[in-house]
Amino acid sequence: MVNKDFNSILQLIEEFPDEQSCIDHLTTLRWNGDVTSPFDDESKVYNCKGNRYKCKNTGKYFNVRTGTIFDNTKLPLQKWFLAIWLATSHKKGISSLQLSRDLDITQKSAWFMLQRIRACFGMDNGNKLTGTVELDETYVGGDPGNRHKSIRNDDSKETREKYSKTVVFGMVERKGSVKAKIVEHASLYHLEPEIYNNISRDAQVYSDSWSSYSSLKLDFKHDVINHSKEDYVKGDIYTNTIEGFWSLLKRGVYGIYHHVSKKHLQFYIDEFCFRYNTRGISEAARFNLFLQRMSNRVKYHKLIEDVVIYYGDGREYYISGWHRGL
């Protein structure tokens, strides 16, 4: 079943008509006939009734859902499979309100499902970008003029940080993968670590004339296109690829989700990166690729707590209250 193509929702339902078919598929993807205990990977495993297993060394029981995004779920796996299919195949994503209607579940459950799914999108393989790489930064957030008067007139530091636009830095390999992360500022101090950690030193780097990129020529083959002079393409020197990705991201955020809080924005960025980086494979292959990442489980209390680590350098940003993305 792993190698079968199911490139429509109807085919997906036909391949996974019940809970057992979903369990069998996950078991093949996760263990491929060699069941390993999530509690002790060197322990002998006993096969028990009801799709359960027992770890000999720890005495604990487990199943194929243990330690994955499906752990302790009360929803059937078929609904999870449909949610994953919709989130990975819809080019601009799907809102929790729409998913709740499609699966006949509450909006709260649909939002939690999507956030668990998005947490798996950001599992980076660690490979550096090579070849020709374009750099650019963009700003995500609403127009300040559209804010409530009480917010516009509040010049406190807390309000400015909470409602200011969020800086997103992106790097894309032409005809290859994209990486994008939230950064605090578009300064050299904040962009340089991302560049050096994610781009191979032998890559050809193109960017606009933003001052933070001026020192890259010391370590990279670096050329600049000056947009302030209305230059956008000079032979191979352009940043149209990364700007095209920004267009996809913003159309999805503004058109489907309408508003995304700073707290959860990185999840949505990772979602668009995953779909972009898998654009050359089939829907079934993308679906199975995602299921191979299902071990990155995020818990509900982590999603709604006040302190969230979301900057690329691992620093904490404090947001009070319950800010949920749609």
Short mmCIF file of C-alpha atoms in Angstrom, two decimals, residues 139-167 254 259-263 310-311 317-323:
data_model
loop_
_atom_site.label_atom_id
_atom_site.label_comp_id
_atom_site.label_asym_id
_atom_site.label_seq_id
_atom_site.Cartn_x
_atom_site.Cartn_y
_atom_site.Cartn_z
CA TYR A 139 7.31 41.52 6.72
CA VAL A 140 4.11 39.74 7.76
CA GLY A 141 1.32 41.51 9.58
CA GLY A 142 -1.54 43.92 9.12
CA ASP A 143 -1.42 47.53 8.02
CA PRO A 144 -0.93 49.77 11.12
CA GLY A 145 -3.63 52.07 9.81
CA ASN A 146 -6.21 49.30 10.15
CA ARG A 147 -5.67 48.86 13.87
CA HIS A 148 -8.10 50.10 16.49
CA LYS A 149 -7.59 53.72 17.49
CA SER A 150 -6.69 52.72 21.06
CA ILE A 151 -3.84 50.56 19.71
CA ARG A 152 -2.63 53.15 17.20
CA ASN A 153 -2.39 55.75 19.96
CA ASP A 154 -0.59 53.44 22.39
CA ASP A 155 3.15 54.00 21.96
CA SER A 156 4.29 51.66 24.75
CA LYS A 157 7.09 49.20 24.04
CA GLU A 158 4.85 46.21 24.81
CA THR A 159 2.18 47.33 22.33
CA ARG A 160 4.76 48.10 19.61
CA GLU A 161 6.32 44.65 19.97
CA LYS A 162 2.98 42.88 20.06
CA TYR A 163 1.42 44.57 17.04
CA SER A 164 4.44 45.33 14.86
CA LYS A 165 4.98 43.39 11.68
CA THR A 166 7.05 40.23 11.96
CA VAL A 167 10.29 39.88 10.02
CA TYR A 254 -4.23 36.67 4.08
CA HIS A 259 -4.78 36.56 10.66
CA VAL A 260 -1.87 34.62 12.13
CA SER A 261 -0.43 35.62 15.50
CA LYS A 262 3.31 36.02 15.99
CA LYS A 263 3.10 33.17 18.44
CA TYR A 310 9.77 31.16 18.08
CA TYR A 311 12.89 33.03 17.02
CA TYR A 317 9.25 35.93 23.19
CA TYR A 318 6.49 36.64 25.69
CA ILE A 319 2.90 36.91 24.52
CA SER A 320 0.13 37.04 27.11
CA GLY A 321 -3.29 35.55 26.63
CA TRP A 322 -4.61 32.96 24.21
CA HIS A 323 -3.63 33.91 20.66
#
